[in-house]
Amino acid sequence: MAEPRVTATTPVTAVTTATSTAGVGWRPAGRTRRSTRTLRVRTSALVTAVIVLAVLIVPPLAQLDQQAVDLSARLRPPSWAHPFGTDDVGRDLLLRCVYGLRVSLLVGLVAALVATVIGTAVGAAAGALGGWTDRVVMRAVDTLSSIPHLLLGIFIVAMFRPGVWPVVVSVAVTHWLSTARIVRAEVLSLRGRPYVDAAVSGGASRWRVAVRHLVPGVLPQAGLAAVLMIPHAMWHESALSFLGLGLPAHQASLGNLVQSARGSLLAGDWWPTLFPGLLLIVPTLAIAGLAGAWRERLNPRRRSELTL
């Protein structure tokens, strides 16, 4: 009785088939992931552009007084005449939301810029000088970080009259700590690069090395931190205004709009609360989408892993 012969062609064929099948299935997954990321970035950029155009163009074109009171039109639901409805004293909610978003974006942009400048300067100084300076500065940063941001912000705002600039100062003073940590870590990484060693060996002073090599190297990370800080500053301003410690009650801001709509929500009128809340959430998601794309460009290794 002849024994069956065992050939090596079947395993090889199976392995080849499995490999080709895996390869065929792997590439479309990468293309799908890339197309999804591209769609997310384009959508985020479009939403951000629409928001910026709205806050810049709508108030001059509308030529309407956002404070105009019409008690006969109070708490009307969304309609063609009032797409966002009206509030409890008959004011057009769409116009007030645009003005509120304008104020919140102004606070977010200015506060993020000031906080980024402070954090970049402190982090770069700590990382470049090193030694006891680095230890003292970072211990101070850790001490301030242990205090809740909102509590410290309330303390700062309480020392001034309600207004835009006290809120900007409050947000900027309490939000530079994370930027300082990021910049310091990046400076410590750059200090070990060959071109920095070459500059030091060539006789360059510590100040020249920091200005010519270290600070330009951390600017992309600092810019990313500033972009991510804008929605955080907007939410911080809204929280302060909601608590009655931020902007004056008569001035439109997203926090003030949500705070003034609490009674309407309990009565079943949902639109005075919904639309200001959406104008807080939508810009946050749009800016986060753009920041995510920026982060992938700054970190090519992570980007290559995501596109496999």
mmCIF file of C-alpha atoms in Angstrom, residues 123-282:
data_model
loop_
_atom_site.group_PDB
_atom_site.id
_atom_site.type_symbol
_atom_site.label_atom_id
_atom_site.label_comp_id
_atom_site.label_asym_id
_atom_site.label_seq_id
_atom_site.Cartn_x
_atom_site.Cartn_y
_atom_site.Cartn_z
ATOM 1 C CA GLY A 123 9.492 77.041 29.623
ATOM 2 C CA ALA A 124 12.306 78.105 27.289
ATOM 3 C CA ALA A 125 14.162 79.841 30.126
ATOM 4 C CA ALA A 126 13.827 76.830 32.423
ATOM 5 C CA GLY A 127 14.930 74.357 29.765
ATOM 6 C CA ALA A 128 17.794 76.468 28.408
ATOM 7 C CA LEU A 129 19.281 77.534 31.744
ATOM 8 C CA GLY A 130 18.814 74.208 33.510
ATOM 9 C CA GLY A 131 20.263 73.548 36.950
ATOM 10 C CA TRP A 132 18.710 75.232 39.975
ATOM 11 C CA THR A 133 16.801 77.699 37.753
ATOM 12 C CA ASP A 134 14.990 74.834 36.073
ATOM 13 C CA ARG A 135 14.191 73.195 39.400
ATOM 14 C CA VAL A 136 12.887 76.385 41.026
ATOM 15 C CA VAL A 137 10.768 77.373 38.020
ATOM 16 C CA MET A 138 9.215 73.954 37.584
ATOM 17 C CA ARG A 139 8.448 73.630 41.295
ATOM 18 C CA ALA A 140 6.654 76.970 41.067
ATOM 19 C CA VAL A 141 4.737 75.685 38.026
ATOM 20 C CA ASP A 142 3.772 72.531 39.922
ATOM 21 C CA THR A 143 2.593 74.609 42.888
ATOM 22 C CA LEU A 144 0.382 76.813 40.724
ATOM 23 C CA SER A 145 -0.930 73.769 38.860
ATOM 24 C CA SER A 146 -2.166 72.292 42.136
ATOM 25 C CA ILE A 147 -4.654 75.175 42.466
ATOM 26 C CA PRO A 148 -7.870 74.610 40.456
ATOM 27 C CA HIS A 149 -7.980 76.909 37.424
ATOM 28 C CA LEU A 150 -11.556 77.987 37.988
ATOM 29 C CA LEU A 151 -10.964 78.831 41.654
ATOM 30 C CA LEU A 152 -7.885 80.905 40.834
ATOM 31 C CA GLY A 153 -9.745 82.575 37.961
ATOM 32 C CA ILE A 154 -12.626 83.524 40.259
ATOM 33 C CA PHE A 155 -10.164 85.061 42.714
ATOM 34 C CA ILE A 156 -8.523 87.149 39.969
ATOM 35 C CA VAL A 157 -11.792 88.324 38.393
ATOM 36 C CA ALA A 158 -13.218 89.262 41.793
ATOM 37 C CA MET A 159 -10.529 91.940 42.155
ATOM 38 C CA PHE A 160 -11.819 93.876 39.114
ATOM 39 C CA ARG A 161 -15.090 95.161 37.779
ATOM 40 C CA PRO A 162 -16.906 92.819 35.360
ATOM 41 C CA GLY A 163 -15.579 93.216 31.827
ATOM 42 C CA VAL A 164 -13.725 91.589 28.957
ATOM 43 C CA TRP A 165 -10.166 92.366 30.027
ATOM 44 C CA PRO A 166 -10.397 91.025 33.585
ATOM 45 C CA VAL A 167 -11.600 87.744 32.078
ATOM 46 C CA VAL A 168 -8.725 87.771 29.571
ATOM 47 C CA VAL A 169 -6.214 88.359 32.366
ATOM 48 C CA SER A 170 -7.805 85.628 34.485
ATOM 49 C CA VAL A 171 -7.691 83.040 31.695
ATOM 50 C CA ALA A 172 -4.180 83.980 30.560
ATOM 51 C CA VAL A 173 -2.692 83.894 34.072
ATOM 52 C CA THR A 174 -4.183 80.475 34.846
ATOM 53 C CA HIS A 175 -3.494 78.717 31.523
ATOM 54 C CA TRP A 176 0.187 79.248 30.706
ATOM 55 C CA LEU A 177 1.362 76.392 32.934
ATOM 56 C CA SER A 178 0.741 73.555 30.467
ATOM 57 C CA THR A 179 2.489 75.504 27.690
ATOM 58 C CA ALA A 180 5.513 76.021 29.931
ATOM 59 C CA ARG A 181 5.768 72.273 30.542
ATOM 60 C CA ILE A 182 5.479 71.462 26.821
ATOM 61 C CA VAL A 183 8.077 74.044 25.806
ATOM 62 C CA ARG A 184 10.511 72.982 28.529
ATOM 63 C CA ALA A 185 10.295 69.339 27.462
ATOM 64 C CA GLU A 186 10.895 70.316 23.832
ATOM 65 C CA VAL A 187 13.882 72.499 24.777
ATOM 66 C CA LEU A 188 15.429 69.650 26.766
ATOM 67 C CA SER A 189 15.013 67.435 23.707
ATOM 68 C CA LEU A 190 16.607 70.014 21.405
ATOM 69 C CA ARG A 191 19.587 70.530 23.722
ATOM 70 C CA GLY A 192 20.847 67.070 22.805
ATOM 71 C CA ARG A 193 20.779 67.649 19.037
ATOM 72 C CA PRO A 194 24.113 67.659 17.154
ATOM 73 C CA TYR A 195 23.705 71.172 15.742
ATOM 74 C CA VAL A 196 23.226 72.579 19.263
ATOM 75 C CA ASP A 197 26.382 70.777 20.423
ATOM 76 C CA ALA A 198 28.218 72.191 17.418
ATOM 77 C CA ALA A 199 27.058 75.717 18.237
ATOM 78 C CA VAL A 200 28.185 75.373 21.854
ATOM 79 C CA SER A 201 31.542 73.914 20.775
ATOM 80 C CA GLY A 202 31.969 76.824 18.367
ATOM 81 C CA GLY A 203 31.811 79.288 21.229
ATOM 82 C CA ALA A 204 28.206 80.472 20.920
ATOM 83 C CA SER A 205 26.814 81.987 24.095
ATOM 84 C CA ARG A 206 23.870 80.450 25.917
ATOM 85 C CA TRP A 207 21.668 83.385 24.879
ATOM 86 C CA ARG A 208 22.611 82.982 21.200
ATOM 87 C CA VAL A 209 21.952 79.238 21.288
ATOM 88 C CA ALA A 210 18.554 79.812 22.867
ATOM 89 C CA VAL A 211 17.508 82.544 20.412
ATOM 90 C CA ARG A 212 18.916 80.984 17.227
ATOM 91 C CA HIS A 213 18.276 77.283 17.827
ATOM 92 C CA LEU A 214 16.058 76.464 20.794
ATOM 93 C CA VAL A 215 13.213 79.001 20.559
ATOM 94 C CA PRO A 216 12.586 78.512 16.791
ATOM 95 C CA GLY A 217 12.483 74.767 17.390
ATOM 96 C CA VAL A 218 9.714 75.018 19.988
ATOM 97 C CA LEU A 219 7.497 77.494 18.107
ATOM 98 C CA PRO A 220 5.453 74.784 16.307
ATOM 99 C CA GLN A 221 4.644 73.068 19.604
ATOM 100 C CA ALA A 222 3.849 76.414 21.226
ATOM 101 C CA GLY A 223 1.567 77.319 18.315
ATOM 102 C CA LEU A 224 -0.269 74.021 18.644
ATOM 103 C CA ALA A 225 -0.705 74.630 22.369
ATOM 104 C CA ALA A 226 -2.138 78.086 21.603
ATOM 105 C CA VAL A 227 -4.661 76.684 19.127
ATOM 106 C CA LEU A 228 -5.795 74.034 21.602
ATOM 107 C CA MET A 229 -6.076 76.682 24.309
ATOM 108 C CA ILE A 230 -8.602 78.821 22.386
ATOM 109 C CA PRO A 231 -11.671 76.594 22.989
ATOM 110 C CA HIS A 232 -10.512 75.953 26.546
ATOM 111 C CA ALA A 233 -10.387 79.711 27.161
ATOM 112 C CA MET A 234 -13.846 80.097 25.629
ATOM 113 C CA TRP A 235 -15.269 77.506 28.016
ATOM 114 C CA HIS A 236 -13.471 79.165 30.932
ATOM 115 C CA GLU A 237 -14.977 82.555 30.037
ATOM 116 C CA SER A 238 -18.415 80.971 29.690
ATOM 117 C CA ALA A 239 -18.089 79.356 33.121
ATOM 118 C CA LEU A 240 -17.133 82.661 34.736
ATOM 119 C CA SER A 241 -19.980 84.504 32.988
ATOM 120 C CA PHE A 242 -22.414 81.731 33.918
ATOM 121 C CA LEU A 243 -21.441 82.232 37.562
ATOM 122 C CA GLY A 244 -22.013 85.971 37.205
ATOM 123 C CA LEU A 245 -18.313 86.854 37.601
ATOM 124 C CA GLY A 246 -17.283 87.402 34.009
ATOM 125 C CA LEU A 247 -18.859 89.857 31.610
ATOM 126 C CA PRO A 248 -21.692 92.210 32.665
ATOM 127 C CA ALA A 249 -25.150 90.658 32.454
ATOM 128 C CA HIS A 250 -26.309 93.060 29.707
ATOM 129 C CA GLN A 251 -23.369 92.199 27.420
ATOM 130 C CA ALA A 252 -23.913 89.234 25.135
ATOM 131 C CA SER A 253 -21.582 86.306 25.686
ATOM 132 C CA LEU A 254 -22.271 82.613 25.401
ATOM 133 C CA GLY A 255 -21.983 82.150 29.146
ATOM 134 C CA ASN A 256 -24.388 85.017 29.842
ATOM 135 C CA LEU A 257 -26.874 83.659 27.297
ATOM 136 C CA VAL A 258 -26.892 80.222 28.892
ATOM 137 C CA GLN A 259 -27.163 81.714 32.362
ATOM 138 C CA SER A 260 -30.121 83.955 31.449
ATOM 139 C CA ALA A 261 -31.933 81.029 29.784
ATOM 140 C CA ARG A 262 -32.069 78.785 32.860
ATOM 141 C CA GLY A 263 -35.585 79.904 33.798
ATOM 142 C CA SER A 264 -36.810 79.446 30.225
ATOM 143 C CA LEU A 265 -35.446 75.906 30.126
ATOM 144 C CA LEU A 266 -37.335 74.986 33.283
ATOM 145 C CA ALA A 267 -40.501 76.338 31.661
ATOM 146 C CA GLY A 268 -40.013 74.090 28.614
ATOM 147 C CA ASP A 269 -38.484 76.637 26.216
ATOM 148 C CA TRP A 270 -35.410 74.797 24.939
ATOM 149 C CA TRP A 271 -34.057 77.108 22.214
ATOM 150 C CA PRO A 272 -32.561 79.877 24.444
ATOM 151 C CA THR A 273 -30.260 77.248 25.959
ATOM 152 C CA LEU A 274 -29.665 74.941 22.985
ATOM 153 C CA PHE A 275 -28.228 77.385 20.436
ATOM 154 C CA PRO A 276 -25.688 79.137 22.705
ATOM 155 C CA GLY A 277 -24.579 75.688 23.889
ATOM 156 C CA LEU A 278 -24.130 74.518 20.297
ATOM 157 C CA LEU A 279 -22.059 77.591 19.494
ATOM 158 C CA LEU A 280 -19.729 76.531 22.285
ATOM 159 C CA ILE A 281 -19.501 72.893 21.195
ATOM 160 C CA VAL A 282 -19.193 73.333 17.405
#
